[in-house]
Coordinates of C-alpha atoms in Angstrom, one line a residue:
M1 CA -13.7 -4.2 9.3
L2 CA -13.3 -1.3 7.0
F3 CA -12.2 2.2 8.1
S4 CA -14.9 3.5 5.7
S5 CA -17.8 1.6 7.4
T6 CA -20.4 2.9 9.8
I7 CA -19.5 0.2 12.3
F8 CA -15.9 1.4 12.5
L9 CA -16.6 5.1 12.3
F10 CA -19.5 5.3 14.8
L11 CA -19.0 2.3 17.1
F12 CA -15.5 0.7 17.1
L13 CA -13.3 3.8 16.8
P14 CA -15.1 6.1 19.3
F15 CA -15.3 3.2 21.9
V16 CA -11.6 2.3 21.5
L17 CA -10.5 5.9 21.7
L18 CA -12.7 6.6 24.8
V19 CA -11.5 3.6 26.7
Y20 CA -7.9 4.2 25.6
H21 CA -7.8 7.7 26.9
L22 CA -9.6 6.9 30.2
L23 CA -7.3 4.0 31.0
P24 CA -4.0 4.5 33.0
R25 CA -1.0 4.6 30.7
T26 CA 0.1 1.1 32.0
F27 CA -2.9 -0.6 30.5
R28 CA -3.1 1.3 27.1
N29 CA -0.9 -1.0 25.1
G30 CA -2.9 -4.0 26.3
W31 CA -6.2 -2.4 25.3
L32 CA -4.8 -1.4 21.9
L33 CA -3.7 -5.0 21.3
V34 CA -7.1 -6.4 22.3
A35 CA -8.8 -3.9 20.1
S36 CA -6.5 -4.7 17.2
L37 CA -7.1 -8.4 17.4
F38 CA -10.8 -7.8 17.6
F39 CA -10.6 -5.5 14.6
Y40 CA -8.8 -8.2 12.5
A41 CA -11.1 -11.0 13.8
W42 CA -14.2 -9.0 12.8
G43 CA -13.8 -10.2 9.2
E44 CA -11.8 -13.4 9.5
P45 CA -11.8 -14.8 13.1
R46 CA -9.9 -18.0 12.1
F47 CA -7.0 -16.0 10.7
V48 CA -6.2 -14.3 14.0
L49 CA -4.5 -17.6 15.0
L50 CA -2.4 -17.4 11.8
M51 CA -1.3 -13.9 12.6
L52 CA -0.6 -14.8 16.3
T53 CA 1.4 -17.7 15.1
S54 CA 3.5 -15.5 12.8
I55 CA 4.1 -13.1 15.7
L56 CA 5.2 -15.9 18.0
I57 CA 7.5 -17.5 15.4
N58 CA 9.2 -14.2 14.6
Y59 CA 9.4 -13.3 18.3
L60 CA 11.3 -16.5 18.9
F61 CA 13.5 -16.0 15.8
A62 CA 14.5 -12.6 17.0
L63 CA 15.4 -13.8 20.4
A64 CA 17.5 -16.6 18.9
V65 CA 19.2 -14.2 16.5
H66 CA 20.0 -11.8 19.4
A67 CA 21.4 -14.7 21.5
Y68 CA 23.5 -16.3 18.8
R69 CA 24.5 -13.3 16.7
T70 CA 28.2 -13.9 17.1
R71 CA 28.0 -17.6 16.3
I72 CA 28.2 -19.2 12.9
G73 CA 24.8 -20.8 13.3
V74 CA 23.0 -17.5 13.3
K75 CA 22.9 -17.5 9.5
W76 CA 21.0 -20.8 9.6
I77 CA 18.5 -19.1 12.0
M78 CA 18.1 -16.3 9.5
F79 CA 17.7 -18.7 6.7
S80 CA 15.0 -20.6 8.6
M81 CA 13.2 -17.4 9.4
I82 CA 13.0 -16.5 5.8
V83 CA 11.9 -19.9 4.7
V84 CA 9.1 -20.1 7.4
N85 CA 7.8 -16.6 6.7
L86 CA 7.9 -16.9 2.9
G87 CA 6.5 -20.5 3.2
L88 CA 3.4 -19.2 5.1
L89 CA 3.0 -16.4 2.6
G90 CA 3.6 -18.7 -0.3
W91 CA 1.0 -21.3 0.8
F92 CA -1.8 -18.8 1.4
K93 CA -1.1 -16.5 -1.5
Y94 CA 0.6 -18.4 -4.2
S95 CA 0.0 -22.2 -3.9
G96 CA -3.1 -22.2 -6.1
F97 CA -1.5 -19.9 -8.7
F98 CA 1.7 -22.0 -9.0
V99 CA -0.1 -25.4 -9.2
T100 CA -2.5 -24.0 -11.8
S101 CA 0.4 -22.6 -13.8
I102 CA 2.1 -26.0 -13.8
N103 CA -1.1 -27.7 -14.9
E104 CA -1.6 -25.3 -17.8
T105 CA 2.1 -25.5 -18.9
F106 CA 2.7 -29.2 -18.7
Q107 CA -0.9 -30.4 -19.2
T108 CA -1.0 -32.1 -15.8
T109 CA -3.9 -32.6 -13.5
L110 CA -2.3 -31.8 -10.1
F111 CA -4.7 -31.0 -7.3
V112 CA -5.2 -27.2 -7.0
P113 CA -5.6 -26.2 -3.4
E114 CA -8.4 -23.7 -2.7
V115 CA -6.8 -21.5 -0.1
V116 CA -8.5 -18.4 1.3
L117 CA -6.2 -15.4 1.3
P118 CA -5.9 -13.8 4.8
I119 CA -6.4 -10.1 4.6
G120 CA -3.2 -8.2 5.1
I121 CA -0.9 -11.2 5.2
S122 CA 1.7 -9.6 2.8
F123 CA 1.9 -6.5 5.1
F124 CA 2.2 -8.2 8.5
T125 CA 4.6 -10.8 7.1
F126 CA 6.9 -8.1 5.7
Q127 CA 6.8 -6.2 8.9
A128 CA 7.7 -9.3 11.0
M129 CA 10.5 -10.1 8.7
S130 CA 11.9 -6.6 8.7
Y131 CA 11.9 -6.7 12.5
V132 CA 14.0 -9.9 12.7
I133 CA 16.4 -8.7 10.0
D134 CA 16.9 -5.4 11.8
V135 CA 17.7 -7.3 15.0
Y136 CA 20.2 -9.4 13.1
R137 CA 21.9 -6.3 11.5
Q138 CA 21.8 -4.5 14.9
A139 CA 19.7 -1.8 13.3
G140 CA 17.0 -2.3 16.0
Q141 CA 16.7 -3.6 19.5
V142 CA 15.3 -7.0 20.3
Q143 CA 11.8 -6.8 21.9
K144 CA 11.7 -9.3 24.8
N145 CA 8.1 -8.6 25.7
P146 CA 5.9 -10.6 23.3
L147 CA 2.9 -8.4 23.9
N148 CA 4.8 -5.3 22.7
L149 CA 5.9 -7.1 19.6
A150 CA 2.3 -8.3 19.0
L151 CA 1.1 -4.7 19.3
Y152 CA 3.7 -3.6 16.7
I153 CA 2.6 -6.1 14.2
A154 CA -1.1 -6.2 14.9
L155 CA -1.7 -2.5 15.5
F156 CA -5.0 -2.0 13.7
P157 CA -4.4 1.4 12.0
Q158 CA -1.7 -0.1 9.7
L159 CA -2.5 -3.9 10.0
I160 CA -4.6 -4.5 6.8
A161 CA -3.0 -2.3 4.1
G162 CA 0.0 -0.6 5.5
P163 CA 2.0 1.5 5.4
I164 CA 4.7 -1.2 6.2
V165 CA 6.1 0.2 9.5
R166 CA 9.6 -0.6 10.5
Y167 CA 10.0 -1.6 14.1
E168 CA 12.7 1.1 14.7
T169 CA 10.1 3.8 13.6
V170 CA 7.8 3.0 16.6
A171 CA 10.1 1.1 19.0
D172 CA 10.3 4.0 21.5
E173 CA 6.7 5.0 21.1
I174 CA 5.4 1.5 22.1
N175 CA 6.3 2.3 25.7
H176 CA 7.2 6.0 25.8
R177 CA 4.7 7.8 23.5
R178 CA 2.9 10.9 24.6
E179 CA -0.5 11.8 23.2
T180 CA -1.2 15.5 22.8
L181 CA -4.4 17.4 22.0
P182 CA -2.9 19.2 18.9
E183 CA -1.6 15.9 17.5
F184 CA -4.9 14.2 18.2
A185 CA -6.7 17.0 16.3
Q186 CA -4.2 16.8 13.5
G187 CA -4.8 13.0 13.4
V188 CA -8.6 13.5 13.2
R189 CA -8.2 15.9 10.3
R190 CA -5.8 13.6 8.5
F191 CA -8.2 10.7 8.9
I192 CA -11.1 12.7 7.5
I193 CA -9.0 13.7 4.5
G194 CA -8.2 10.0 3.9
L195 CA -11.8 9.0 4.4
S196 CA -12.9 11.7 1.8
K197 CA -10.4 10.5 -0.7
K198 CA -11.8 7.0 -0.4
L199 CA -15.5 7.6 -0.3
I200 CA -15.8 10.7 -2.6
L201 CA -12.9 10.5 -5.1
A202 CA -11.8 6.9 -5.2
N203 CA -15.3 5.4 -5.2
G204 CA -16.5 8.0 -7.7
C205 CA -13.7 7.3 -10.1
G206 CA -14.0 3.6 -9.5
Q207 CA -17.6 3.6 -10.8
V208 CA -16.4 5.1 -14.1
A209 CA -13.5 2.7 -14.4
D210 CA -15.6 -0.4 -13.6
T211 CA -18.2 0.6 -16.1
I212 CA -15.7 1.1 -18.9
F213 CA -13.6 -1.9 -18.2
N214 CA -16.7 -4.0 -18.5
M215 CA -17.5 -2.7 -22.0
K216 CA -16.5 -4.2 -25.3
D217 CA -15.2 -2.5 -28.5
L218 CA -13.9 0.6 -26.8
S219 CA -13.1 3.8 -28.7
M220 CA -9.8 5.5 -28.0
G221 CA -11.4 8.2 -26.0
L222 CA -13.4 5.8 -23.9
A223 CA -10.3 3.7 -23.2
W224 CA -8.3 6.7 -22.0
I225 CA -11.2 7.9 -19.8
G226 CA -11.4 4.4 -18.3
I227 CA -7.7 4.1 -17.5
I228 CA -7.4 7.6 -16.2
A229 CA -10.4 6.9 -13.9
Y230 CA -8.7 3.7 -12.7
A231 CA -5.4 5.5 -12.1
L232 CA -7.2 8.1 -9.9
Q233 CA -9.3 5.4 -8.2
I234 CA -6.3 3.3 -7.1
Y235 CA -4.3 6.4 -6.0
F236 CA -7.0 7.9 -3.9
D237 CA -8.1 4.4 -2.6
F238 CA -4.6 3.5 -1.3
S239 CA -3.3 7.0 -0.4
G240 CA -6.6 7.6 1.4
Y241 CA -6.1 4.4 3.4
S242 CA -2.5 5.5 4.3
D243 CA -3.8 8.9 5.3
M244 CA -6.4 7.3 7.6
A245 CA -3.7 5.0 9.1
I246 CA -1.3 7.9 9.7
G247 CA -4.2 9.9 11.3
L248 CA -5.3 7.0 13.5
G249 CA -1.7 6.6 14.6
L250 CA -1.5 10.2 15.7
M251 CA -4.7 9.8 17.7
F252 CA -2.9 7.1 19.7
G253 CA 0.5 8.8 19.9
F254 CA 2.2 6.9 17.0
H255 CA 4.0 8.6 14.1
F256 CA 4.0 6.6 10.9
L257 CA 6.1 7.7 7.9
E258 CA 4.4 9.0 4.8
N259 CA 3.5 6.5 2.1
F260 CA 2.7 8.7 -0.9
N261 CA 4.1 11.9 -2.2
Y262 CA 2.0 13.0 -5.3
P263 CA 3.4 10.3 -7.6
Y264 CA 1.5 11.5 -10.7
I265 CA 3.7 14.6 -11.0
S266 CA 6.9 12.4 -11.4
K267 CA 9.4 13.0 -14.2
S268 CA 10.5 9.4 -14.5
V269 CA 9.4 5.9 -13.6
S270 CA 12.1 5.7 -11.0
E271 CA 10.8 8.9 -9.4
F272 CA 7.2 7.6 -9.6
W273 CA 8.2 4.6 -7.4
R274 CA 10.0 6.8 -5.0
R275 CA 6.7 8.6 -4.5
W276 CA 4.2 5.7 -4.7
H277 CA 3.9 3.2 -1.8
I278 CA 7.1 4.5 -0.3
S279 CA 7.2 1.9 2.5
L280 CA 7.1 -1.1 0.1
G281 CA 9.7 0.4 -2.2
S282 CA 12.1 1.1 0.7
W283 CA 11.4 -2.4 2.0
F284 CA 12.6 -4.0 -1.2
R285 CA 15.5 -1.6 -1.5
D286 CA 16.8 -2.3 2.0
Y287 CA 16.1 -6.0 2.3
V288 CA 16.5 -7.3 -1.3
Y289 CA 18.2 -4.8 -3.6
I290 CA 21.0 -3.7 -1.3
P291 CA 21.8 -7.2 0.1
L292 CA 22.1 -8.4 -3.6
G293 CA 24.8 -5.7 -4.1
G294 CA 22.7 -2.7 -5.0
N295 CA 24.6 -0.2 -7.0
R296 CA 28.0 -1.4 -5.7
V297 CA 28.4 -4.1 -8.3
S298 CA 28.9 -4.1 -12.1
P299 CA 26.2 -2.5 -14.3
W300 CA 25.0 -5.9 -15.5
K301 CA 24.6 -7.1 -11.9
Q302 CA 22.8 -3.9 -11.1
Y303 CA 20.3 -4.8 -13.9
R304 CA 20.0 -8.3 -12.5
N305 CA 19.3 -6.9 -9.1
L306 CA 16.6 -4.6 -10.5
G307 CA 15.1 -7.5 -12.4
I308 CA 14.8 -9.6 -9.2
V309 CA 13.3 -6.8 -7.2
W310 CA 10.7 -6.0 -9.8
I311 CA 9.6 -9.6 -10.4
L312 CA 9.2 -9.9 -6.7
T313 CA 7.3 -6.6 -6.5
G314 CA 4.9 -7.8 -9.2
L315 CA 4.4 -11.1 -7.3
W316 CA 3.9 -9.3 -4.0
H317 CA 0.9 -7.5 -5.5
G318 CA -0.9 -10.6 -6.6
A319 CA -0.7 -14.3 -7.7
S320 CA -1.2 -13.7 -11.4
W321 CA 1.0 -13.5 -14.4
T322 CA -0.4 -10.1 -15.2
F323 CA 1.1 -8.9 -12.0
V324 CA 4.5 -10.5 -12.9
A325 CA 4.3 -8.8 -16.3
W326 CA 3.4 -5.5 -14.5
G327 CA 6.6 -5.9 -12.4
V328 CA 8.7 -6.8 -15.4
Y329 CA 7.3 -3.8 -17.3
Y330 CA 8.4 -1.4 -14.6
G331 CA 11.8 -3.1 -14.2
I332 CA 12.6 -2.7 -17.9
W333 CA 11.8 1.0 -17.9
I334 CA 13.8 1.6 -14.7
M335 CA 16.7 -0.3 -16.3
L336 CA 16.5 1.9 -19.4
E337 CA 16.4 5.0 -17.3
K338 CA 19.4 3.9 -15.4
A339 CA 21.2 3.1 -18.7
F340 CA 20.5 6.3 -20.6
L341 CA 16.9 7.4 -20.7
G342 CA 17.0 9.1 -17.3
K343 CA 19.6 11.7 -18.5
L344 CA 17.5 12.4 -21.7
L345 CA 14.3 12.9 -19.7
A346 CA 16.0 15.3 -17.3
R347 CA 16.7 17.7 -20.1
V348 CA 12.9 18.1 -21.0
P349 CA 11.0 18.1 -17.7
V350 CA 7.6 18.8 -19.2
F351 CA 7.8 16.1 -21.7
A352 CA 9.3 13.8 -19.0
T353 CA 6.2 14.3 -16.9
V354 CA 3.8 13.5 -19.7
W355 CA 5.9 10.5 -20.9
T356 CA 6.0 9.1 -17.4
L357 CA 2.3 9.5 -16.9
V358 CA 1.6 7.6 -20.1
L359 CA 3.9 4.8 -19.1
V360 CA 2.2 4.6 -15.7
L361 CA -1.3 4.5 -17.3
V362 CA -0.2 1.6 -19.6
G363 CA 1.1 -0.2 -16.5
W364 CA -2.2 0.2 -14.7
V365 CA -3.9 -1.7 -17.6
F366 CA -1.9 -4.8 -16.7
F367 CA -2.7 -4.2 -13.0
R368 CA -6.4 -3.9 -13.6
A369 CA -6.9 -6.5 -16.3
E370 CA -7.7 -10.1 -15.3
T371 CA -5.8 -11.7 -18.2
F372 CA -3.2 -10.9 -20.8
P373 CA -5.7 -10.9 -23.7
E374 CA -7.9 -8.3 -21.8
A375 CA -4.8 -6.1 -21.2
I376 CA -3.6 -6.3 -24.8
T377 CA -7.1 -5.6 -26.2
Y378 CA -7.4 -2.6 -23.9
I379 CA -4.0 -1.2 -24.8
Q380 CA -4.9 -1.6 -28.5
A381 CA -8.0 0.5 -27.9
M382 CA -5.8 3.2 -26.3
F383 CA -3.3 3.4 -29.2
V384 CA -4.5 1.7 -32.3
P385 CA -8.4 1.8 -32.1
D386 CA -11.0 1.2 -34.7
V387 CA -12.9 4.3 -33.5
L388 CA -11.4 7.5 -32.0
W389 CA -14.5 8.8 -30.2
D390 CA -18.0 7.6 -29.8
D391 CA -21.2 8.5 -28.0
R392 CA -20.3 6.4 -24.9
A393 CA -17.1 8.4 -24.5
S394 CA -19.1 11.6 -24.7
Y395 CA -21.7 10.3 -22.1
Q396 CA -19.0 9.3 -19.6
L397 CA -17.2 12.7 -20.0
V398 CA -20.4 14.6 -19.5
Q399 CA -21.7 12.5 -16.6
N400 CA -18.4 12.2 -14.8
G401 CA -16.2 15.0 -16.0
V402 CA -16.5 17.0 -12.8
I403 CA -15.4 14.2 -10.5
L404 CA -12.6 13.3 -12.8
A405 CA -11.4 16.9 -13.1
L406 CA -11.6 17.4 -9.3
S407 CA -9.6 14.1 -8.8
C408 CA -7.0 15.2 -11.3
L409 CA -6.5 18.5 -9.4
A410 CA -6.5 16.7 -6.0
A411 CA -3.7 14.3 -7.3
T412 CA -1.3 17.3 -7.5
P413 CA 0.2 19.4 -4.7
I414 CA -1.7 22.5 -5.8
P415 CA -4.7 22.3 -3.3
K416 CA -2.3 21.6 -0.4
R417 CA 0.0 24.5 -1.3
I418 CA -3.0 26.9 -1.6
G419 CA -4.3 25.7 1.8
E420 CA -0.8 26.1 3.5
R421 CA -0.4 29.7 2.1
F422 CA -3.9 30.6 3.2
V423 CA -3.2 29.3 6.8
E424 CA 0.2 31.2 6.9
S425 CA -1.4 34.4 5.8
S426 CA -4.5 34.1 8.0
G427 CA -3.0 32.8 11.2
K428 CA -5.5 31.3 13.7
V429 CA -8.4 32.2 11.5
G430 CA -6.9 30.0 8.8
Q431 CA -6.3 27.2 11.2
T432 CA -9.9 27.3 12.4
M433 CA -11.1 27.3 8.8
Q434 CA -8.9 24.2 8.1
Y435 CA -10.9 22.2 10.7
G436 CA -14.2 23.7 9.5
Y437 CA -13.2 22.4 6.0
A438 CA -12.5 19.0 7.5
M439 CA -16.0 18.9 9.1
V440 CA -17.5 19.7 5.7
L441 CA -15.5 16.9 4.2
L442 CA -16.7 14.6 7.0
F443 CA -20.3 15.4 6.3
L444 CA -19.9 14.8 2.5
A445 CA -18.0 11.6 3.1
T446 CA -20.6 10.3 5.6
S447 CA -23.3 11.1 3.1
A448 CA -21.5 9.2 0.4
L449 CA -21.0 6.3 2.8
V450 CA -24.7 6.1 3.7
A451 CA -25.6 6.2 0.0
S452 CA -23.0 3.7 -1.2
T453 CA -22.7 -0.1 -1.3
F454 CA -19.9 -2.2 0.1
N455 CA -16.7 -1.1 -1.6
P456 CA -13.5 -2.5 0.0
F457 CA -10.0 -1.0 -0.4
I458 CA -8.2 -2.3 -3.5
Y459 CA -5.0 -3.1 -1.6
F460 CA -6.9 -5.4 0.9
R461 CA -6.3 -8.3 -1.6
F462 CA -2.6 -7.9 -1.4

């Protein structure tokens, strides 16, 4: 079920909210769990059993870790936990990819399993693993009620595409949260902003990107319009989902951490990844990079650690060599920044922002392209084209220039800062106008929804 669907907006969400706030507090967690399982089962009923199995397995692993923490065998429990979780993720997400790669490399004819990828498996697997690891590190309390753990992992606002929520972030709120009218209203407004990002900006830019990426013999201008459109599409698509998840959490009394912080104004690739998909970056930092030694080891081992993290980051995003290349690409640039480039960029901030943006746009080509040849051909059109500009580029710019310009502006902190200053200077009038503005956005987003076709979130496939 999509957040940006009429069924969710006008049936599922109002009904779940109504029942939730009418129920006594004792029964609210149970109702949220039932609603979350129904939400997930709407699209893929059979995979609810997979998610419940994952929850049960990690519930038992955490209990075992808690009980045997002081014994030598606890490390074998942790090893088993990692193998089981990554085994499930690997089978459903990577089995076909690896067998196909073996067949192509060694000219074999091994059977390629056709496995359907469960939506959100990367997200709920990483959440479950982080919970058990935190129990092992004594960074979080063990949850002895399996229904509470199930609610943490299956909670529908963040189940499908994050943000990846640490158990410690919501541990107290599972049983002791307090819903308030001001936070509920704030949640509604945040949800509407995210919905508008998806339906108005992301889908609008996506139409431009899809059109251009399906063309042949691109001019330089057309190639740049296409990749800028895709960069805006994926940003508003994913940050919009995160906004909706955070807003929904507030409606039910949960406080999720921010997942985006205007990444396209970054002055280095390292900064970009501190601002983009923050929950994933912090997960790899805390559970992979630091355990490998982080920055506490020799420079060459630091580069090794970065290489491992970025290969895994690329694989996490998809079972394709283009995603691996995408991860390696960012890993190399971050290594160079760590070695010397970061200091040079810090001296010229304006150039650093432009430089970083160009590098990110090139990276998105690998992310968007289906194959290496497609990616290389597209990058050639961006930098060494046969034609600089053509009528198709002019057409796209004239037809879609407004939505692209608005999206570029919205990808910066400028609109938010203007709104905050207006509210500060206008008091209650400004606050009232904020919600009036949200209602206008809701009307525009709903109109776009009625007129649009099925358009799922990009990160659903991860």
